[in-house]
């Protein structure tokens, strides 16, 4: 009996050590992401005895700071969705970085010193990966359009710019709350992360990848495009019903031939297309500091022919977010490794020293380097000879894909995803212009933004 | 300025508990011969730590920042607490001699943390809790006198069995639902949980049934009784209680028979039963869903556990400091979720140390069980430790989302007359066995 009692005691010890360990885990690891949930009432606790920390861009430009007890936003609307607001609840970095900014480094020392100097201790600053000049440029170029721009560094996942329109003035959110809340086009929504749109022709990259994997003779596979194609219960049209003639994949991608890709999809089948999409991060919760992003793909083995071909050209029930498309472009740019997107680079203490340095992390390896290479070639052709000719320049080659996404609410959305320079990409982006009509609308914007990003280096 | 004190107090509280544990280590090492330090000095230092912690807590809690004065009710309770501690220390050391002092000290430490936290949360509850604590301790100390009058404790197994059944059936027919389980009985203004009394009866029954040869007959009857109890509790939606009774039965059976196959067999059956419960009972499904993903249902089923995690996570390892957190955002924080409040304000490291203190209590309890003179007393002690330990594990695990919530309280710390009095009486029972029924005394006593 003694032996069994001893054993039971050790069982108790084990259980309690597990408790201690798990407690440590939820505090050390999980708490950072869980506590910024809007249901945590402590988010509304602001310490009036300290000065809330600032939100800075990667070079130290101030995006948000507290002056004489009032929160000011030097870049106001341009960075509205990045900073978020406070006052009526909290969003954006004001929420995600709340506890960091309300914490004073070496608190006891600072407070004690504060008693002597009569100055309030300073909360920690949050330094973002954003380049505010790029951000401002993206904001200006987006102009009166509704939509979003996301710019990323493919090798690291750093978000260089993230704009969503319509926007708002973070400084006056509390005052304008009633009007803002009820505005039909939802200015408070961060379209970059949560706006869900059909991808349109930008999805052809996925279809092409599926062909590369599951169609052994894809290099030589051709299709004769007559401008339209009939399948059960549906007719596919190419833009303006242009007959592209006999095209290979590169050619079809360059001119965005719908009929080609519809036929290709029928050859590959819905299951393989689904597998490819799932492998690229579709139907997965992608964690991001300002809210999770999600791309949904619904086709599967039970899909009808018409659903399949629609999906292949980026219509149907597929929905993507601009952030996701930027990640996809970055993956192609980064030899097939999709990096986790991140916005907060590090925390800066009052003394100037840094802490909590974020390191780039891979989200998943979504394709082989060879596949990425091949797709890059196709996307370069889109710029050299195809629908994105307007972006051509003498200095470097850009890889891109345009998209015109039909949608039930009105005119088609214009998509543009791109990265450059094609050989050694330093920046990737995704632009969506709601109801702008033709996809080529996004191209000049993309070119200018890439230019700005690359000349910065 | 006061904010500074509150921030500094986090380090003080951490110091008190770490020092307390260190001294516990001294006592333990001395017992196994690995140290020659005086254990009595270590025990004394522990008591000093408890009293200092009490002073620190209550001085901070009673200070009213805006008025630059102290709140009289809070100070009064603080004083009452000090009296309780000092009298408690004196009586347990000088009058209830040769009992396990380390066990008493850990017990007082936890009670004091409870008082401090309850005063922070709700002064009225803190006062009631102190009254319950005092009553409980008084009864526990008088227990030897009472038990001495009851001969043949180990032979009354059918009394325990029938009384236990009767009480549980009582709640079945007359019970009122509270917090989701129907196991409270109201007599006028006064409420109590009969299942808490049945806990003692059950442990005594098992010890009585297994005190001699444990054959098929004994196992059969015991299983039948345990099964009926567990089913009745499940029926009354007291899942936590059912689990505690079940585990205690399995573990005591194992300890009495040293039979592993039976234990694993029983656990296997339990897993099947648990799965069936999940399939059949909606209230089980709600609990499991809330455990798996509280964020998805954060408005309803997941609200409590989400708030608990917010509290623990925001407080962090060092805690936010007494009164600087928002523990009241957690529903039922004074009872089931008091640990989350402690972790939020006093720190997760403090919480971890509290878990260690619980472990020391169970260690001492097991030691008493191992050193008992008769099998009966040994099994009673082991049963009590098992029950307390498993209950503690259930609620701590539920609070931190390690396991689904089961609606039990944290022994010694949670608010509640039934909870704290039963915990104290269980401890008293352990001390009684340790003092009066150890190996040395068994030769003299007839019991």
PDB file of N, CA and C in Angstrom, chain A residues 23 26 42, chain B residues 117 120-121 304-316 319-320 325-348 350-351 354 395-396 398-401 405 410 413-414:
ATOM      1  N   UNK A  23       0.626  27.396 -16.743  1.00  0.00           N
ATOM      2  CA  UNK A  23       0.436  28.782 -16.324  1.00  0.00           C
ATOM      3  C   UNK A  23       1.545  29.655 -16.898  1.00  0.00           C
ATOM      4  N   UNK A  26       0.896  30.136 -20.745  1.00  0.00           N
ATOM      5  CA  UNK A  26      -0.117  31.097 -21.178  1.00  0.00           C
ATOM      6  C   UNK A  26       0.310  32.526 -20.881  1.00  0.00           C
ATOM      7  N   UNK A  42      -9.493  45.873 -19.699  1.00  0.00           N
ATOM      8  CA  UNK A  42      -8.278  46.586 -19.324  1.00  0.00           C
ATOM      9  C   UNK A  42      -7.734  47.433 -20.461  1.00  0.00           C
TER      10      UNK A  42
ATOM     11  N   UNK B 117      -7.232  39.020  -0.595  1.00  0.00           N
ATOM     12  CA  UNK B 117      -7.871  39.129  -1.897  1.00  0.00           C
ATOM     13  C   UNK B 117      -9.355  39.425  -1.762  1.00  0.00           C
ATOM     14  N   UNK B 120      -9.959  42.935  -0.926  1.00  0.00           N
ATOM     15  CA  UNK B 120      -9.791  43.755  -2.127  1.00  0.00           C
ATOM     16  C   UNK B 120     -11.048  43.695  -2.991  1.00  0.00           C
ATOM     17  N   UNK B 121     -11.661  42.508  -3.056  1.00  0.00           N
ATOM     18  CA  UNK B 121     -12.795  42.341  -3.960  1.00  0.00           C
ATOM     19  C   UNK B 121     -14.111  42.794  -3.336  1.00  0.00           C
ATOM     20  N   UNK B 304     -16.498  33.807 -19.334  1.00  0.00           N
ATOM     21  CA  UNK B 304     -15.810  33.669 -18.055  1.00  0.00           C
ATOM     22  C   UNK B 304     -14.347  33.302 -18.232  1.00  0.00           C
ATOM     23  N   UNK B 305     -14.101  32.269 -19.049  1.00  0.00           N
ATOM     24  CA  UNK B 305     -12.721  31.821 -19.188  1.00  0.00           C
ATOM     25  C   UNK B 305     -11.896  32.857 -19.948  1.00  0.00           C
ATOM     26  N   UNK B 306     -12.528  33.563 -20.888  1.00  0.00           N
ATOM     27  CA  UNK B 306     -11.803  34.610 -21.605  1.00  0.00           C
ATOM     28  C   UNK B 306     -11.374  35.709 -20.629  1.00  0.00           C
ATOM     29  N   UNK B 307     -12.287  36.140 -19.775  1.00  0.00           N
ATOM     30  CA  UNK B 307     -11.953  37.194 -18.805  1.00  0.00           C
ATOM     31  C   UNK B 307     -10.846  36.711 -17.870  1.00  0.00           C
ATOM     32  N   UNK B 308     -10.903  35.422 -17.507  1.00  0.00           N
ATOM     33  CA  UNK B 308      -9.859  34.879 -16.640  1.00  0.00           C
ATOM     34  C   UNK B 308      -8.502  34.981 -17.328  1.00  0.00           C
ATOM     35  N   UNK B 309      -8.461  34.593 -18.612  1.00  0.00           N
ATOM     36  CA  UNK B 309      -7.203  34.640 -19.347  1.00  0.00           C
ATOM     37  C   UNK B 309      -6.735  36.075 -19.551  1.00  0.00           C
ATOM     38  N   UNK B 310      -7.680  36.998 -19.771  1.00  0.00           N
ATOM     39  CA  UNK B 310      -7.301  38.408 -19.891  1.00  0.00           C
ATOM     40  C   UNK B 310      -6.629  38.875 -18.604  1.00  0.00           C
ATOM     41  N   UNK B 311      -7.248  38.480 -17.468  1.00  0.00           N
ATOM     42  CA  UNK B 311      -6.714  38.923 -16.178  1.00  0.00           C
ATOM     43  C   UNK B 311      -5.299  38.389 -15.974  1.00  0.00           C
ATOM     44  N   UNK B 312      -5.139  37.086 -16.160  1.00  0.00           N
ATOM     45  CA  UNK B 312      -3.834  36.469 -15.935  1.00  0.00           C
ATOM     46  C   UNK B 312      -2.806  37.028 -16.913  1.00  0.00           C
ATOM     47  N   UNK B 313      -3.212  37.137 -18.184  1.00  0.00           N
ATOM     48  CA  UNK B 313      -2.271  37.598 -19.205  1.00  0.00           C
ATOM     49  C   UNK B 313      -1.865  39.046 -19.028  1.00  0.00           C
ATOM     50  N   UNK B 314      -2.835  39.906 -18.695  1.00  0.00           N
ATOM     51  CA  UNK B 314      -2.496  41.319 -18.544  1.00  0.00           C
ATOM     52  C   UNK B 314      -1.658  41.539 -17.300  1.00  0.00           C
ATOM     53  N   UNK B 315      -1.961  40.820 -16.245  1.00  0.00           N
ATOM     54  CA  UNK B 315      -1.186  40.976 -15.024  1.00  0.00           C
ATOM     55  C   UNK B 315       0.260  40.567 -15.218  1.00  0.00           C
ATOM     56  N   UNK B 316       0.453  39.474 -15.950  1.00  0.00           N
ATOM     57  CA  UNK B 316       1.819  39.053 -16.230  1.00  0.00           C
ATOM     58  C   UNK B 316       2.493  38.394 -15.050  1.00  0.00           C
ATOM     59  N   UNK B 319       2.495  40.728 -12.013  1.00  0.00           N
ATOM     60  CA  UNK B 319       1.206  41.220 -11.565  1.00  0.00           C
ATOM     61  C   UNK B 319       1.072  42.709 -11.795  1.00  0.00           C
ATOM     62  N   UNK B 320      -0.157  43.187 -11.722  1.00  0.00           N
ATOM     63  CA  UNK B 320      -0.369  44.610 -11.947  1.00  0.00           C
ATOM     64  C   UNK B 320      -0.215  45.390 -10.656  1.00  0.00           C
ATOM     65  N   UNK B 325      -5.491  46.188 -10.942  1.00  0.00           N
ATOM     66  CA  UNK B 325      -6.019  45.385 -12.033  1.00  0.00           C
ATOM     67  C   UNK B 325      -7.527  45.542 -12.112  1.00  0.00           C
ATOM     68  N   UNK B 326      -8.176  44.676 -12.879  1.00  0.00           N
ATOM     69  CA  UNK B 326      -9.636  44.725 -12.977  1.00  0.00           C
ATOM     70  C   UNK B 326     -10.203  43.320 -12.780  1.00  0.00           C
ATOM     71  N   UNK B 327      -9.962  42.709 -11.620  1.00  0.00           N
ATOM     72  CA  UNK B 327     -10.401  41.318 -11.443  1.00  0.00           C
ATOM     73  C   UNK B 327     -11.920  41.183 -11.418  1.00  0.00           C
ATOM     74  N   UNK B 328     -12.610  42.280 -11.105  1.00  0.00           N
ATOM     75  CA  UNK B 328     -14.056  42.153 -11.007  1.00  0.00           C
ATOM     76  C   UNK B 328     -14.725  41.975 -12.362  1.00  0.00           C
ATOM     77  N   UNK B 329     -13.947  42.062 -13.422  1.00  0.00           N
ATOM     78  CA  UNK B 329     -14.551  41.816 -14.729  1.00  0.00           C
ATOM     79  C   UNK B 329     -14.760  40.330 -14.953  1.00  0.00           C
ATOM     80  N   UNK B 330     -14.215  39.504 -14.056  1.00  0.00           N
ATOM     81  CA  UNK B 330     -14.400  38.066 -14.168  1.00  0.00           C
ATOM     82  C   UNK B 330     -15.632  37.680 -13.361  1.00  0.00           C
ATOM     83  N   UNK B 331     -16.584  37.011 -13.992  1.00  0.00           N
ATOM     84  CA  UNK B 331     -17.762  36.583 -13.239  1.00  0.00           C
ATOM     85  C   UNK B 331     -17.375  35.573 -12.170  1.00  0.00           C
ATOM     86  N   UNK B 332     -18.026  35.613 -11.022  1.00  0.00           N
ATOM     87  CA  UNK B 332     -17.788  34.687  -9.895  1.00  0.00           C
ATOM     88  C   UNK B 332     -16.327  34.736  -9.463  1.00  0.00           C
ATOM     89  N   UNK B 333     -15.719  35.909  -9.510  1.00  0.00           N
ATOM     90  CA  UNK B 333     -14.297  35.967  -9.237  1.00  0.00           C
ATOM     91  C   UNK B 333     -13.971  35.638  -7.777  1.00  0.00           C
ATOM     92  N   UNK B 334     -14.898  35.894  -6.868  1.00  0.00           N
ATOM     93  CA  UNK B 334     -14.562  35.648  -5.463  1.00  0.00           C
ATOM     94  C   UNK B 334     -14.562  34.152  -5.143  1.00  0.00           C
ATOM     95  N   UNK B 335     -15.237  33.379  -5.959  1.00  0.00           N
ATOM     96  CA  UNK B 335     -15.311  31.950  -5.676  1.00  0.00           C
ATOM     97  C   UNK B 335     -14.396  31.162  -6.607  1.00  0.00           C
ATOM     98  N   UNK B 336     -14.973  30.672  -7.701  1.00  0.00           N
ATOM     99  CA  UNK B 336     -14.197  29.779  -8.553  1.00  0.00           C
ATOM    100  C   UNK B 336     -12.950  30.427  -9.137  1.00  0.00           C
ATOM    101  N   UNK B 337     -13.039  31.715  -9.458  1.00  0.00           N
ATOM    102  CA  UNK B 337     -11.934  32.314 -10.221  1.00  0.00           C
ATOM    103  C   UNK B 337     -11.018  33.192  -9.399  1.00  0.00           C
ATOM    104  N   UNK B 338     -10.987  32.962  -8.106  1.00  0.00           N
ATOM    105  CA  UNK B 338     -10.163  33.828  -7.273  1.00  0.00           C
ATOM    106  C   UNK B 338      -8.684  33.716  -7.637  1.00  0.00           C
ATOM    107  N   UNK B 339      -8.292  32.557  -8.155  1.00  0.00           N
ATOM    108  CA  UNK B 339      -6.894  32.388  -8.531  1.00  0.00           C
ATOM    109  C   UNK B 339      -6.501  33.333  -9.656  1.00  0.00           C
ATOM    110  N   UNK B 340      -7.449  33.568 -10.574  1.00  0.00           N
ATOM    111  CA  UNK B 340      -7.154  34.496 -11.669  1.00  0.00           C
ATOM    112  C   UNK B 340      -6.924  35.901 -11.122  1.00  0.00           C
ATOM    113  N   UNK B 341      -7.732  36.282 -10.132  1.00  0.00           N
ATOM    114  CA  UNK B 341      -7.571  37.609  -9.543  1.00  0.00           C
ATOM    115  C   UNK B 341      -6.213  37.720  -8.853  1.00  0.00           C
ATOM    116  N   UNK B 342      -5.827  36.649  -8.164  1.00  0.00           N
ATOM    117  CA  UNK B 342      -4.528  36.645  -7.479  1.00  0.00           C
ATOM    118  C   UNK B 342      -3.406  36.767  -8.499  1.00  0.00           C
ATOM    119  N   UNK B 343      -3.505  36.001  -9.589  1.00  0.00           N
ATOM    120  CA  UNK B 343      -2.463  36.075 -10.606  1.00  0.00           C
ATOM    121  C   UNK B 343      -2.418  37.449 -11.243  1.00  0.00           C
ATOM    122  N   UNK B 344      -3.585  38.063 -11.445  1.00  0.00           N
ATOM    123  CA  UNK B 344      -3.595  39.371 -12.106  1.00  0.00           C
ATOM    124  C   UNK B 344      -2.886  40.416 -11.255  1.00  0.00           C
ATOM    125  N   UNK B 345      -3.245  40.485  -9.962  1.00  0.00           N
ATOM    126  CA  UNK B 345      -2.714  41.584  -9.160  1.00  0.00           C
ATOM    127  C   UNK B 345      -1.424  41.249  -8.443  1.00  0.00           C
ATOM    128  N   UNK B 346      -1.313  40.011  -7.948  1.00  0.00           N
ATOM    129  CA  UNK B 346      -0.095  39.670  -7.215  1.00  0.00           C
ATOM    130  C   UNK B 346       0.951  39.006  -8.111  1.00  0.00           C
ATOM    131  N   UNK B 347       0.546  38.647  -9.331  1.00  0.00           N
ATOM    132  CA  UNK B 347       1.530  38.104 -10.248  1.00  0.00           C
ATOM    133  C   UNK B 347       1.414  36.608 -10.465  1.00  0.00           C
ATOM    134  N   UNK B 348       1.805  36.182 -11.643  1.00  0.00           N
ATOM    135  CA  UNK B 348       1.754  34.762 -11.980  1.00  0.00           C
ATOM    136  C   UNK B 348       2.802  33.987 -11.195  1.00  0.00           C
ATOM    137  N   UNK B 350       3.718  34.626  -8.193  1.00  0.00           N
ATOM    138  CA  UNK B 350       3.077  34.425  -6.890  1.00  0.00           C
ATOM    139  C   UNK B 350       2.098  33.256  -6.987  1.00  0.00           C
ATOM    140  N   UNK B 351       1.332  33.225  -8.077  1.00  0.00           N
ATOM    141  CA  UNK B 351       0.376  32.139  -8.280  1.00  0.00           C
ATOM    142  C   UNK B 351       1.063  30.787  -8.343  1.00  0.00           C
ATOM    143  N   UNK B 354       1.977  29.714  -5.005  1.00  0.00           N
ATOM    144  CA  UNK B 354       0.808  29.222  -4.272  1.00  0.00           C
ATOM    145  C   UNK B 354       0.542  27.768  -4.628  1.00  0.00           C
ATOM    146  N   UNK B 395     -10.009  23.033 -10.363  1.00  0.00           N
ATOM    147  CA  UNK B 395     -10.336  24.448 -10.485  1.00  0.00           C
ATOM    148  C   UNK B 395      -9.173  25.252 -11.059  1.00  0.00           C
ATOM    149  N   UNK B 396      -7.947  24.917 -10.647  1.00  0.00           N
ATOM    150  CA  UNK B 396      -6.810  25.656 -11.219  1.00  0.00           C
ATOM    151  C   UNK B 396      -6.713  25.390 -12.716  1.00  0.00           C
ATOM    152  N   UNK B 398      -9.116  24.569 -14.714  1.00  0.00           N
ATOM    153  CA  UNK B 398     -10.208  25.244 -15.405  1.00  0.00           C
ATOM    154  C   UNK B 398      -9.946  26.726 -15.537  1.00  0.00           C
ATOM    155  N   UNK B 399      -9.400  27.339 -14.501  1.00  0.00           N
ATOM    156  CA  UNK B 399      -9.128  28.779 -14.516  1.00  0.00           C
ATOM    157  C   UNK B 399      -8.154  29.149 -15.611  1.00  0.00           C
ATOM    158  N   UNK B 400      -7.175  28.260 -15.886  1.00  0.00           N
ATOM    159  CA  UNK B 400      -6.196  28.603 -16.906  1.00  0.00           C
ATOM    160  C   UNK B 400      -6.458  27.913 -18.230  1.00  0.00           C
ATOM    161  N   UNK B 401      -7.630  27.378 -18.393  1.00  0.00           N
ATOM    162  CA  UNK B 401      -8.058  26.758 -19.652  1.00  0.00           C
ATOM    163  C   UNK B 401      -7.218  25.520 -20.003  1.00  0.00           C
ATOM    164  N   UNK B 405     -14.095  23.968 -17.547  1.00  0.00           N
ATOM    165  CA  UNK B 405     -14.517  24.394 -16.218  1.00  0.00           C
ATOM    166  C   UNK B 405     -15.451  23.380 -15.587  1.00  0.00           C
ATOM    167  N   UNK B 410     -11.720  26.673  -5.047  1.00  0.00           N
ATOM    168  CA  UNK B 410     -10.328  26.458  -4.681  1.00  0.00           C
ATOM    169  C   UNK B 410     -10.263  26.321  -3.156  1.00  0.00           C
ATOM    170  N   UNK B 413      -9.046  29.010  -0.264  1.00  0.00           N
ATOM    171  CA  UNK B 413      -8.911  30.353  -0.816  1.00  0.00           C
ATOM    172  C   UNK B 413     -10.218  30.953  -1.334  1.00  0.00           C
ATOM    173  N   UNK B 414     -11.031  30.118  -1.987  1.00  0.00           N
ATOM    174  CA  UNK B 414     -12.284  30.634  -2.541  1.00  0.00           C
ATOM    175  C   UNK B 414     -13.231  31.086  -1.450  1.00  0.00           C
TER     176      UNK B 414
END
